[in-house]
XYZ file of C-alpha atoms in Angstrom:
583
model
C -36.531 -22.824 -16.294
C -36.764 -22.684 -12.357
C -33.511 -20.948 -12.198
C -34.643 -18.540 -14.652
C -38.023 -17.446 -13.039
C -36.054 -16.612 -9.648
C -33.683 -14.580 -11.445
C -36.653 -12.695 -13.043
C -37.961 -12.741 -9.566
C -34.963 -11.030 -8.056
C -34.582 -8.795 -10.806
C -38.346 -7.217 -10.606
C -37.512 -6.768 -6.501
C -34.309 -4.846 -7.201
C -36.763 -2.794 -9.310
C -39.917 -2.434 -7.136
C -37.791 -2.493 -3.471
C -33.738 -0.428 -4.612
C -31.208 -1.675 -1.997
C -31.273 1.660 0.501
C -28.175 3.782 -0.114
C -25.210 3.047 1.987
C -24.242 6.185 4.515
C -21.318 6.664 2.415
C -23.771 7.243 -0.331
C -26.164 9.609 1.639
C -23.667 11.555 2.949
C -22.165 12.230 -0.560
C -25.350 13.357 -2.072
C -25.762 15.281 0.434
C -22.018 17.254 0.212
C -22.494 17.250 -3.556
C -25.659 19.092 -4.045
C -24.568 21.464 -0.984
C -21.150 21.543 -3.668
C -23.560 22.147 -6.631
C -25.473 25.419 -5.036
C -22.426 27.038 -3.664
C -20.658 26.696 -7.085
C -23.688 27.983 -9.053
C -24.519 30.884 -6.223
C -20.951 32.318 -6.432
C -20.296 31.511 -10.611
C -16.545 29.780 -9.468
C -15.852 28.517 -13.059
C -13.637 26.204 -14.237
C -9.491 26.986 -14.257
C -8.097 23.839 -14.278
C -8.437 20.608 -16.326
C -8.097 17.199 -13.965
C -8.537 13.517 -15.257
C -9.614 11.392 -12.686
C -8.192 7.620 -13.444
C -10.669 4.837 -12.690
C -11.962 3.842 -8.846
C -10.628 1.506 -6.636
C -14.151 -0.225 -6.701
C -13.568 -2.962 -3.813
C -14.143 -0.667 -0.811
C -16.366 2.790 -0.283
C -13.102 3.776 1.353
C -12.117 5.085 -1.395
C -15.546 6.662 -2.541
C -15.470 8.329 0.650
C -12.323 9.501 -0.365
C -12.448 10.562 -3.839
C -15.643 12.160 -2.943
C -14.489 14.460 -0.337
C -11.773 15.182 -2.524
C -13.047 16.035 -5.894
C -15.473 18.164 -4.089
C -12.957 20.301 -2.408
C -10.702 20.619 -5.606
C -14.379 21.433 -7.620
C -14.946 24.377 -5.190
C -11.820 25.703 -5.957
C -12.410 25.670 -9.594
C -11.384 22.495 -11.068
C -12.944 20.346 -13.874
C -12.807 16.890 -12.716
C -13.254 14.489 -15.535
C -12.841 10.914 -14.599
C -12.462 7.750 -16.506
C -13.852 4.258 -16.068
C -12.597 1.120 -16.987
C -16.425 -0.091 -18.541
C -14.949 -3.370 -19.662
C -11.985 -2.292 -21.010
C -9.628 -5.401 -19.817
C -9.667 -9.086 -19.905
C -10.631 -11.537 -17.632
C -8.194 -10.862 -14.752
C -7.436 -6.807 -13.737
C -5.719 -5.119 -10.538
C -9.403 -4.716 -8.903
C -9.783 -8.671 -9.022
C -7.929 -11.602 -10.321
C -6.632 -14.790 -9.794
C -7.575 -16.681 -6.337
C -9.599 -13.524 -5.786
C -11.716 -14.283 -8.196
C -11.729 -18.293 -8.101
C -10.145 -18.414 -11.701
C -9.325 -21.985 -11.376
C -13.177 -22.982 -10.811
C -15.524 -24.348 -13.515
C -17.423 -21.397 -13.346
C -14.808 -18.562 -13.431
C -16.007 -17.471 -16.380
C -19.720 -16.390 -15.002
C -18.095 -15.343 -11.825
C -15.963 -12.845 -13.358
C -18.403 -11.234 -15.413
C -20.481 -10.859 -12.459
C -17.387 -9.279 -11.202
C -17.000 -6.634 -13.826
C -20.618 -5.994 -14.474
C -20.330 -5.039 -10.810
C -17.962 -2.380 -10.887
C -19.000 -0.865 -14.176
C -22.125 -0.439 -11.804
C -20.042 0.831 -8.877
C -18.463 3.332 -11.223
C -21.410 4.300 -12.830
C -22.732 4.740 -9.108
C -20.565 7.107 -7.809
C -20.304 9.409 -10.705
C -23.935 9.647 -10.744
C -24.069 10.834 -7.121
C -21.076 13.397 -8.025
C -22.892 14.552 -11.130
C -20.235 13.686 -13.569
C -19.965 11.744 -16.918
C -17.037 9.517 -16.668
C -14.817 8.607 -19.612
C -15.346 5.284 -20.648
C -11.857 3.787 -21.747
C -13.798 0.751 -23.748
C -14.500 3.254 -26.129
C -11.066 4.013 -27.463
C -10.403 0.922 -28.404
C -12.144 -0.640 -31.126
C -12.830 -4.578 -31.911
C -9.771 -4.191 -34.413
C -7.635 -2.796 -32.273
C -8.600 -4.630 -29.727
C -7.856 -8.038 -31.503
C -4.345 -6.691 -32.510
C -3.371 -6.014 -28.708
C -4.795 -9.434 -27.846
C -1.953 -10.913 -30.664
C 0.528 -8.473 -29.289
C -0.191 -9.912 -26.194
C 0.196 -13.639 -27.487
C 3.748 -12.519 -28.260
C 5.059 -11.086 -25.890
C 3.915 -13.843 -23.389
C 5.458 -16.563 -25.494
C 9.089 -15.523 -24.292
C 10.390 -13.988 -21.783
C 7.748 -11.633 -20.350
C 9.022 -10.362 -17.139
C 11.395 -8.516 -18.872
C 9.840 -6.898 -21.498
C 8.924 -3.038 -21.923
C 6.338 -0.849 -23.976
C 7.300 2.629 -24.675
C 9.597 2.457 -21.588
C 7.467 1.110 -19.539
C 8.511 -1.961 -17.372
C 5.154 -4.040 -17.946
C 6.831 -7.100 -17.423
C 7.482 -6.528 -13.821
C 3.883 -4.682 -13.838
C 2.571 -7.758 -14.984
C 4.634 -9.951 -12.906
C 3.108 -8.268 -10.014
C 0.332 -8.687 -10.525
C 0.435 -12.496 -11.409
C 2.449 -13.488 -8.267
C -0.009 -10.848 -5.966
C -3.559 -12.003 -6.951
C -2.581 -15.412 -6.583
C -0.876 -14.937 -3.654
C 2.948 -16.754 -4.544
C 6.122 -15.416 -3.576
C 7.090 -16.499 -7.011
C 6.679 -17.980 -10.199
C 7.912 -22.270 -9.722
C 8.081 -24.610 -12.540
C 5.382 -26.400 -11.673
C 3.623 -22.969 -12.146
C 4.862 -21.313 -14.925
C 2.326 -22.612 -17.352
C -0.693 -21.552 -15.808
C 1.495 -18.013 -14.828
C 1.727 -17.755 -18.270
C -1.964 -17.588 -19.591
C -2.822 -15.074 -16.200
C 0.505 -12.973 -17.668
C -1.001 -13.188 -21.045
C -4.114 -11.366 -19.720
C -2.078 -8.840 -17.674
C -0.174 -8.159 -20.840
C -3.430 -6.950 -22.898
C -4.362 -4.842 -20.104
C -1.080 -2.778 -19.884
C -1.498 -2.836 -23.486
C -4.945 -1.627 -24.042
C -4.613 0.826 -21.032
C -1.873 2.496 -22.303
C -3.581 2.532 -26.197
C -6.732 4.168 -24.390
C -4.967 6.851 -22.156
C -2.824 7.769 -24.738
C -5.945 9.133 -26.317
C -7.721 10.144 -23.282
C -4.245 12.157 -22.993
C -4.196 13.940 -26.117
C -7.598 14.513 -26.772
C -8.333 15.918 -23.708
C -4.753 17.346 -22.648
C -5.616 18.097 -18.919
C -3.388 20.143 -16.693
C -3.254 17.885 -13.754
C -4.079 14.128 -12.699
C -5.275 12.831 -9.592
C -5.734 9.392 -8.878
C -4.788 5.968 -7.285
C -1.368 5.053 -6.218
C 0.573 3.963 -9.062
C 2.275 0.886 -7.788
C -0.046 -1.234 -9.737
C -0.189 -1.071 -13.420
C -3.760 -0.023 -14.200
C -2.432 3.531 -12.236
C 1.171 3.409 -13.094
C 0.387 3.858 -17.216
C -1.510 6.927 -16.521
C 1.373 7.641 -14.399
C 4.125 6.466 -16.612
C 2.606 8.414 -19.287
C 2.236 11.694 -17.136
C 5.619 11.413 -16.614
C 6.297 11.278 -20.131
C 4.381 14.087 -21.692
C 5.298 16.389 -18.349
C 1.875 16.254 -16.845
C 1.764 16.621 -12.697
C 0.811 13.235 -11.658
C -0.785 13.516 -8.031
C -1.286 10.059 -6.345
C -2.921 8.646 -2.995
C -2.832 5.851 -1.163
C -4.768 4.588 2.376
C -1.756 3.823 4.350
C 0.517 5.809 7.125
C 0.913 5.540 10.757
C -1.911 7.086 12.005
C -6.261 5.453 11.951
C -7.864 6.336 9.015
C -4.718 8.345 7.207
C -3.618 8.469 3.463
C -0.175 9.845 1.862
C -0.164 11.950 -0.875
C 2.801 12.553 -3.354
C 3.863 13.918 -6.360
C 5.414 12.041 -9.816
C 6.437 9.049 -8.137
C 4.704 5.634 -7.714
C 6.208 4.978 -4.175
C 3.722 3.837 -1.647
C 5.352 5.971 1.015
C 7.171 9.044 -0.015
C 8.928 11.808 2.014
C 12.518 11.514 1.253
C 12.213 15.155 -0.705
C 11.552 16.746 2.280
C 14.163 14.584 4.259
C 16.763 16.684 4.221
C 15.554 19.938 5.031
C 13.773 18.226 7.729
C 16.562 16.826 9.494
C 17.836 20.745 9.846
C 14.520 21.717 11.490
C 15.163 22.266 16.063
C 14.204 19.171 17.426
C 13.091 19.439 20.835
C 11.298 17.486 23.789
C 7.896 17.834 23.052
C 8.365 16.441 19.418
C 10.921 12.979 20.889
C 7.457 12.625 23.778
C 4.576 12.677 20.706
C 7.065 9.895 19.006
C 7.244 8.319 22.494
C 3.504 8.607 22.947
C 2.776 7.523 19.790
C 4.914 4.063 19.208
C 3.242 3.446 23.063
C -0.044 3.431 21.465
C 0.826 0.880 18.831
C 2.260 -0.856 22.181
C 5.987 -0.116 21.576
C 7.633 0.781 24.777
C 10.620 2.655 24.018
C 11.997 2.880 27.480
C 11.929 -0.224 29.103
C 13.276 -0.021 32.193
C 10.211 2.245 33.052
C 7.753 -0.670 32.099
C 8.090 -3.136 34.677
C 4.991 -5.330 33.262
C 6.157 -5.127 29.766
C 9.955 -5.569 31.354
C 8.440 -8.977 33.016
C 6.474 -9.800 29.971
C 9.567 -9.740 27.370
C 11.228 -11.994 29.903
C 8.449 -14.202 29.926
C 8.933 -14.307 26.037
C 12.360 -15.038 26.362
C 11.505 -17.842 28.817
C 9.135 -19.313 26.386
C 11.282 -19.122 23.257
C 13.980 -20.285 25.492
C 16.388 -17.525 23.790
C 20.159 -17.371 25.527
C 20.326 -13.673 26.874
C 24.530 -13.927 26.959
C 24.629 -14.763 23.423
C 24.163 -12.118 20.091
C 20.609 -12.248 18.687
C 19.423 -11.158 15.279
C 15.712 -10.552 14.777
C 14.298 -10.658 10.998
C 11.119 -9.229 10.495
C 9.478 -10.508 7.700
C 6.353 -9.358 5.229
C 3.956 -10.943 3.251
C 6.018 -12.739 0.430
C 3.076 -12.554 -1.531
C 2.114 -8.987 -1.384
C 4.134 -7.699 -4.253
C 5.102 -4.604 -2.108
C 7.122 -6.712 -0.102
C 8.303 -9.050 -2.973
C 10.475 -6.423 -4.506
C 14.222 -7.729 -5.935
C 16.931 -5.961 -3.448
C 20.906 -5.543 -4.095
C 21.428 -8.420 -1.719
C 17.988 -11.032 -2.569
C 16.114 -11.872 -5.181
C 13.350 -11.731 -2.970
C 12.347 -12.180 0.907
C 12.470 -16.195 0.901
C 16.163 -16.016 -0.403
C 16.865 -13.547 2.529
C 15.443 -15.897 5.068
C 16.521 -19.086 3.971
C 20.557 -17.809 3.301
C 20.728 -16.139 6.678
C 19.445 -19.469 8.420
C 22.133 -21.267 6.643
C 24.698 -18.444 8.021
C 23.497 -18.562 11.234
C 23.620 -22.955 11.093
C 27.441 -22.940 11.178
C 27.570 -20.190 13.978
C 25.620 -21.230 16.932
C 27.223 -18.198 18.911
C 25.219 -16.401 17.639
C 21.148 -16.598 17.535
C 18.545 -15.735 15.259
C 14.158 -15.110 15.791
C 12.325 -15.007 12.650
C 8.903 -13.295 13.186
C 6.821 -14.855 10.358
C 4.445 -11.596 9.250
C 0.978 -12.290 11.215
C -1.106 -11.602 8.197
C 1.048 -14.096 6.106
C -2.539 -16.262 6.498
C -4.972 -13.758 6.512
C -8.678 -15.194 4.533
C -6.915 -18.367 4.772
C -10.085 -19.332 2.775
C -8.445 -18.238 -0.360
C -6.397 -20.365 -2.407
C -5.208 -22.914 0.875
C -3.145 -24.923 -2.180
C -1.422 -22.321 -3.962
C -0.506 -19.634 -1.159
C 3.258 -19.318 -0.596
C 3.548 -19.624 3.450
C 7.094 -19.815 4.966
C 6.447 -22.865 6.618
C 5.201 -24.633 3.555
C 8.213 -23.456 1.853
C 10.720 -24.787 5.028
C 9.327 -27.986 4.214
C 9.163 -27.885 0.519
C 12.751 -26.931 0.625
C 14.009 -29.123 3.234
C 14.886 -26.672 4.941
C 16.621 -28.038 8.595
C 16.361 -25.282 11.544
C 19.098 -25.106 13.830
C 19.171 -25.214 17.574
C 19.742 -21.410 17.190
C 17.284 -20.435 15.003
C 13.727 -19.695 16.732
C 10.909 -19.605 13.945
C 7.558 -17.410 15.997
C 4.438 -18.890 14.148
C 1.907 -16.011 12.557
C -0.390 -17.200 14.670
C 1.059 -17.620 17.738
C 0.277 -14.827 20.153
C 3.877 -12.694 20.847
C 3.652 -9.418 20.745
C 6.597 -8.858 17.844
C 7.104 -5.119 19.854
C 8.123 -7.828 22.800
C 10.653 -9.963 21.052
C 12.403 -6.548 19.900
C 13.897 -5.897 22.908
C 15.665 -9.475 22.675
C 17.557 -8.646 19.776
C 20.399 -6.880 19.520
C 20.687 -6.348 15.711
C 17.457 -6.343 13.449
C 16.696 -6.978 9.313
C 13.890 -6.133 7.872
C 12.845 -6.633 3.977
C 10.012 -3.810 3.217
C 8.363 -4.316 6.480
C 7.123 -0.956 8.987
C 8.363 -2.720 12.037
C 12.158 -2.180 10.603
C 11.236 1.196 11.090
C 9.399 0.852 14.454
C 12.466 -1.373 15.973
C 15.008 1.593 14.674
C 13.215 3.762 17.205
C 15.118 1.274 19.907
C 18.282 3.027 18.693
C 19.220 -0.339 17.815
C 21.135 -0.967 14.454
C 18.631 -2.036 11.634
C 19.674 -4.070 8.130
C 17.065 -2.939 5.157
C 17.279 -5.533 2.772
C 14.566 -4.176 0.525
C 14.165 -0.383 -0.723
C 11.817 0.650 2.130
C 11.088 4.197 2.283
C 12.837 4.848 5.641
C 16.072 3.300 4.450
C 19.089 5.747 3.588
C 18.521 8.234 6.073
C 21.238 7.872 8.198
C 19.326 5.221 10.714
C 19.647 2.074 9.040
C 22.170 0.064 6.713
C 21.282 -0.936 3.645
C 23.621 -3.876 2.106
C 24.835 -3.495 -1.690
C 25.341 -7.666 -1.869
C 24.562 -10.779 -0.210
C 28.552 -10.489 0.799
C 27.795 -6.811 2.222
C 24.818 -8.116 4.061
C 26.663 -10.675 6.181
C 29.583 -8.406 6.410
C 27.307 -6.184 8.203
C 25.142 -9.062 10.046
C 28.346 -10.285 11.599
C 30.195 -6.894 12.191
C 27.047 -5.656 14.645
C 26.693 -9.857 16.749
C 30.152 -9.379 17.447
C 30.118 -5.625 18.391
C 27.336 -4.438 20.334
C 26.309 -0.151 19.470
C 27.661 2.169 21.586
C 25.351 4.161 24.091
C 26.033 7.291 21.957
C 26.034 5.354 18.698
C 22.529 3.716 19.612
C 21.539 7.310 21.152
C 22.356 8.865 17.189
C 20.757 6.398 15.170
C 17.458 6.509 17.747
C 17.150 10.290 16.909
C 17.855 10.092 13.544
C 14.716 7.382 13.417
C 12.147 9.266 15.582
C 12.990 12.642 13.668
C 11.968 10.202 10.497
C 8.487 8.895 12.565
C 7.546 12.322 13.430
C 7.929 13.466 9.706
C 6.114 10.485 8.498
C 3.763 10.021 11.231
C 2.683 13.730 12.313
C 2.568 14.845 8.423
C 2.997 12.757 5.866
C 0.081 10.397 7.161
C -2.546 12.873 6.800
C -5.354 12.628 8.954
C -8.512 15.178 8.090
C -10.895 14.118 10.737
C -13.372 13.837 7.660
C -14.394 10.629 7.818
C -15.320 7.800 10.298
C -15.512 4.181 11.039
C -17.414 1.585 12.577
C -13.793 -0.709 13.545
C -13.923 -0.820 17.218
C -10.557 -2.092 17.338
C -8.772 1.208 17.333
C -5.322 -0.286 17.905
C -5.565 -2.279 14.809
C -6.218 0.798 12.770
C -3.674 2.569 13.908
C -1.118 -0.049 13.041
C -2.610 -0.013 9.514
C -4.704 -3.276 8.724
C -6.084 -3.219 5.361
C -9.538 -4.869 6.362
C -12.162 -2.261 7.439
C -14.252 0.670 5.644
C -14.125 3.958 6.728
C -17.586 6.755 5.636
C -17.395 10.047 5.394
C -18.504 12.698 8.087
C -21.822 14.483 7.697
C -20.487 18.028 5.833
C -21.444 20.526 3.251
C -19.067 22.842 1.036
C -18.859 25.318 3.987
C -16.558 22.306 5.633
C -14.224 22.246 2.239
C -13.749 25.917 1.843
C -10.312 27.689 1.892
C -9.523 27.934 5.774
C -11.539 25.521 7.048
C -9.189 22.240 6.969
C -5.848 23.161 6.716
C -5.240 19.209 5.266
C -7.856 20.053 2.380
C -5.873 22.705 2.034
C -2.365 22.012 1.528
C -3.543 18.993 -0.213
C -5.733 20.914 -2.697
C -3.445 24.062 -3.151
C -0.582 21.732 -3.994
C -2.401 20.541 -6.977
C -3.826 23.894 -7.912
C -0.702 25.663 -8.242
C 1.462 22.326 -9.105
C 3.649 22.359 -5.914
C 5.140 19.326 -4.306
C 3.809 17.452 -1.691
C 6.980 16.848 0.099
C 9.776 19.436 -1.171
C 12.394 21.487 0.573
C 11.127 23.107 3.263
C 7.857 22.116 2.482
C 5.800 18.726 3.983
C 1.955 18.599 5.042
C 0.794 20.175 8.382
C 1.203 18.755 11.700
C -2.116 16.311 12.609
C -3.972 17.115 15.422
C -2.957 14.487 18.207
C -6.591 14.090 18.561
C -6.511 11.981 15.727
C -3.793 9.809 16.678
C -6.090 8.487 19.568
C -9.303 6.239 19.589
């Protein structure tokens, strides 16, 4: 009874005293009804049909995002019409699941509809400030059908699930994803297959019901263009799948590049990062000195010092480094920089590995029978990050050395993710480098040094880096580069070849509008693309959105209006303004 008079307390507040809008939400009142009177005082009608797929509710990043977005694309004359989840999937989703959402507590089940009453709120939120009337996808799906998916479901998950496909689409790696991610394992173990199973089972009926509901959204309201999400995850990659299918322009985002506060923006694909269509007319642009000092400039501010010998406090520091790890400078190092295992990103199946652990633990082996030859792991920093969450289950690297028994040679130097080396400083010990999906394979290319991608990373076949076809290729290679060391002029080639790639993906493809702002003070950490802080938008109205005013809005904006390629032949975003690359 108690409990129930406080929540009736808390309930008449909320009613009598609102929770003041965040600045996010001012600010996007404010653009919208300057959007509103502009539209109305010069009649711009409606030419083009977009569907909006649901929010990525967990951060006003994205509001701030979508906001300034759908307003620029509304003054040009598009019809946004978005869709909402509204309760649509089960008990685990790609917004939150497993450890995210303590699933393994007593009292998951309140939790998580706290959860989703939440975002069906956040949705309803934003859409209300933009003056639109979202889709709700609950409502294509009736309790019959529903039930039916639910058995379908059952099914599937009572064989071999990871494999299995709807209407060509993989959702057994979809769903596999998404177990292994929200519960933050590098894969699925025996001892864990049981409970994988029931979170798969869940997964399952989402693909299932998403892709029953956007097939309908698709066909009733047949739009012309979709903007939304990045696809990587499945509640983004059916809409995508199905664009794909029916021949629908499919344009994603997603918050990540090499410059603060950037996003990259591309066209039919569900890549993260994705510029190889422009790569090769690219690489036929002039390249001169002003572009290789901006790429100098720029890996400086992320604290990568290119030319050494002109550092002498960074020269002393690496040395200080070496001291400390006690590395051998006369003998052949190999540096392996690793990723989160448990970030599905990272935990993608290569030619060579089955995953990032098997990398790892098969090139300590190699290296245990040749102690000529040494070898630095740098275990990913933000392997712990919330350490908070799910201590028992979380894959770490050292929990897995010792699960595995794993014995580290005399040769083999394992840096901590906690321990405080700069992994910029321990690149200039190595002589040879491997890197799984991880941005630093790209960053230590820019050393002109010869790089092994083990995973399918966006830089990798472009002419800088080698990319094994087997585990036999991969130690081919490993062993071919300790016993050879690159060439001034080879090392000189492949160092172009990678800042000509750093300028196209850091000076264009991470577009920067100078729209929006933050209140993360730690500027460097930003830059180097940490997941953890919120970014607003900038005080504007539609006069700040207009054609000619932001020549990012622009290109960004005209691309989907007249279905042109984000990165094409000849054809990538404009340059940033180095302003932006700065705190």
């Amino acid at each position: 009874m108690k409990q129930k008079v406080i929540s009736l307390a808390r309930k008449i507040k909320r009613k009598i005293f609102p929770p003041k809008p965040s600045l996010t939400e001012i600010r996007l009142q404010q653009l919208t009804r300057s959007c509103q009177d502009y539209i109305q005082e010069n009649g711009i009608k409606p030419q083009l049909k977009i569907l909006w797929p649901t929010l990525f509710n967990q951060d006003h990043t994205w509001w701030a995002h979508d906001g300034i977005l759908i307003s620029a694309l509304r003054l040009r004359g598009a019809q946004i019409i978005p869709t909402m989840c509204d309760k649509l999937q089960a008990d685990q989703c790609m917004i939150y699941a497993g450890v995210w959402q303590n699933t393994r507590e007593p009292d998951f089940k309140k939790r998580r509809a706290e959860i989703c009453q939440q975002c069906v709120k956040q949705d309803n939120r934003l859409w209300q400030i933009m003056g639109i009337e979202p889709l709700r996808l609950s409502s294509y799906l009736n309790a019959q059908e529903r039930q039916a998916l639910w058995e379908q479901a059952s099914q599937i998950t009572a064989g071999d699930w990871a494999s299995a496909c709807v209407n060509d689409f993989p959702m057994g790696n979809e769903v596999w994803k998404a177990v292994v991610n929200n519960n933050l394992q590098g894969e699925i173990k025996p001892d864990w297959q049981a409970e994988a199973n029931q979170l798969a089972t869940h997964h399952t009926f989402n693909v299932l019901a998403l892709m029953h509901s956007y097939q309908k959204v698709l066909a009733t309201l047949q739009p012309d263009r979709v903007v939304g999400n990045g696809g990587y995850y499945y509640q983004w990659g059916v809409v995508n799948h199905l664009c794909q299918q029916q021949g629908i322009p499919y344009y994603r985002y997603y918050p990540t590049g090499l410059q603060p506060m950037s996003w990259n923006y591309a066209l039919n694909t569900t890549e993260i990062v994705h510029v190889t269509p422009a790569w090769s007319s690219w690489l036929k642009q002039p390249w001169t000195e002003d572009q290789e000092r901006q790429v100098k400039q720029d890996l400086k501010a992320r604290g990568l010092y290119v030319d050494l010998e002109q550092e002498p406090e960074i020269k002393q520091r690496v040395a200080n480094v070496a001291t400390a790890l006690k590395i051998d400078s006369t003998k052949p190092t190999f540096l392996a920089l690793t990723g989160v295992i448990w970030d599905a990103n990272t935990n993608i199946k290569s030619d060579a590995f089955n995953n990032m652990y098997d990398w790892l633990f098969d090139t300590i082996e190699w290296f245990s029978h040749r102690p000529q030859y040494q070898l630095i792991i740098r275990v990913h920093p933000a392997e712990n990050i919330v350490p908070t969450v799910g201590p028992e289950l979380r894959s770490r690297f050292e929990k897995e050395v010792q699960e595995r028994n794993i014995q580290i040679p005399q040769n083999v130097f394992i840096i901590k993710p906690e321990e405080k080396i700069e992994t910029y400083d321990v690149m200039h010990l190595a002589d040879v480098g491997g890197s799984y999906m991880s941005t630093t394979g790209l960053e230590f290319s820019c050393y002109g040094k010869p790089l092994i991608a083990i995973g399918p990373v966006h830089y990798a076949d472009k002419g800088f880096t080698f990319e094994p076809k087997s585990k036999e290729d991969y130690f081919s290679l490993l062993e071919n580069f300790l016993k050879e060391k690159q060439s001034a002029e080879n090392r000189q080639h492949l160092q172009l070849l990678a800042m000509k790639y750093w300028y196209l993906y850091a000076f264009h493809a991470s577009t920067v509008t100078g729209l929006f702002g933050t209140d993360q003070k730690d500027w460097l950490a930003i830059k180097r693309g940490i997941d953890v802080f919120s970014s607003h938008p900038k005080e504007m109205t539609a006069q700040d959105l207009l054609p000619g005013k932001n020549p990012y809005i622009d290109y960004f904006c005209d691309s989907v209006m007249n279905n042109l390629p984000i990165m094409g032949e000849n054809r990538w975003p404009p340059k940033i303004l180095e302003k932006y690359c700065k705190s």
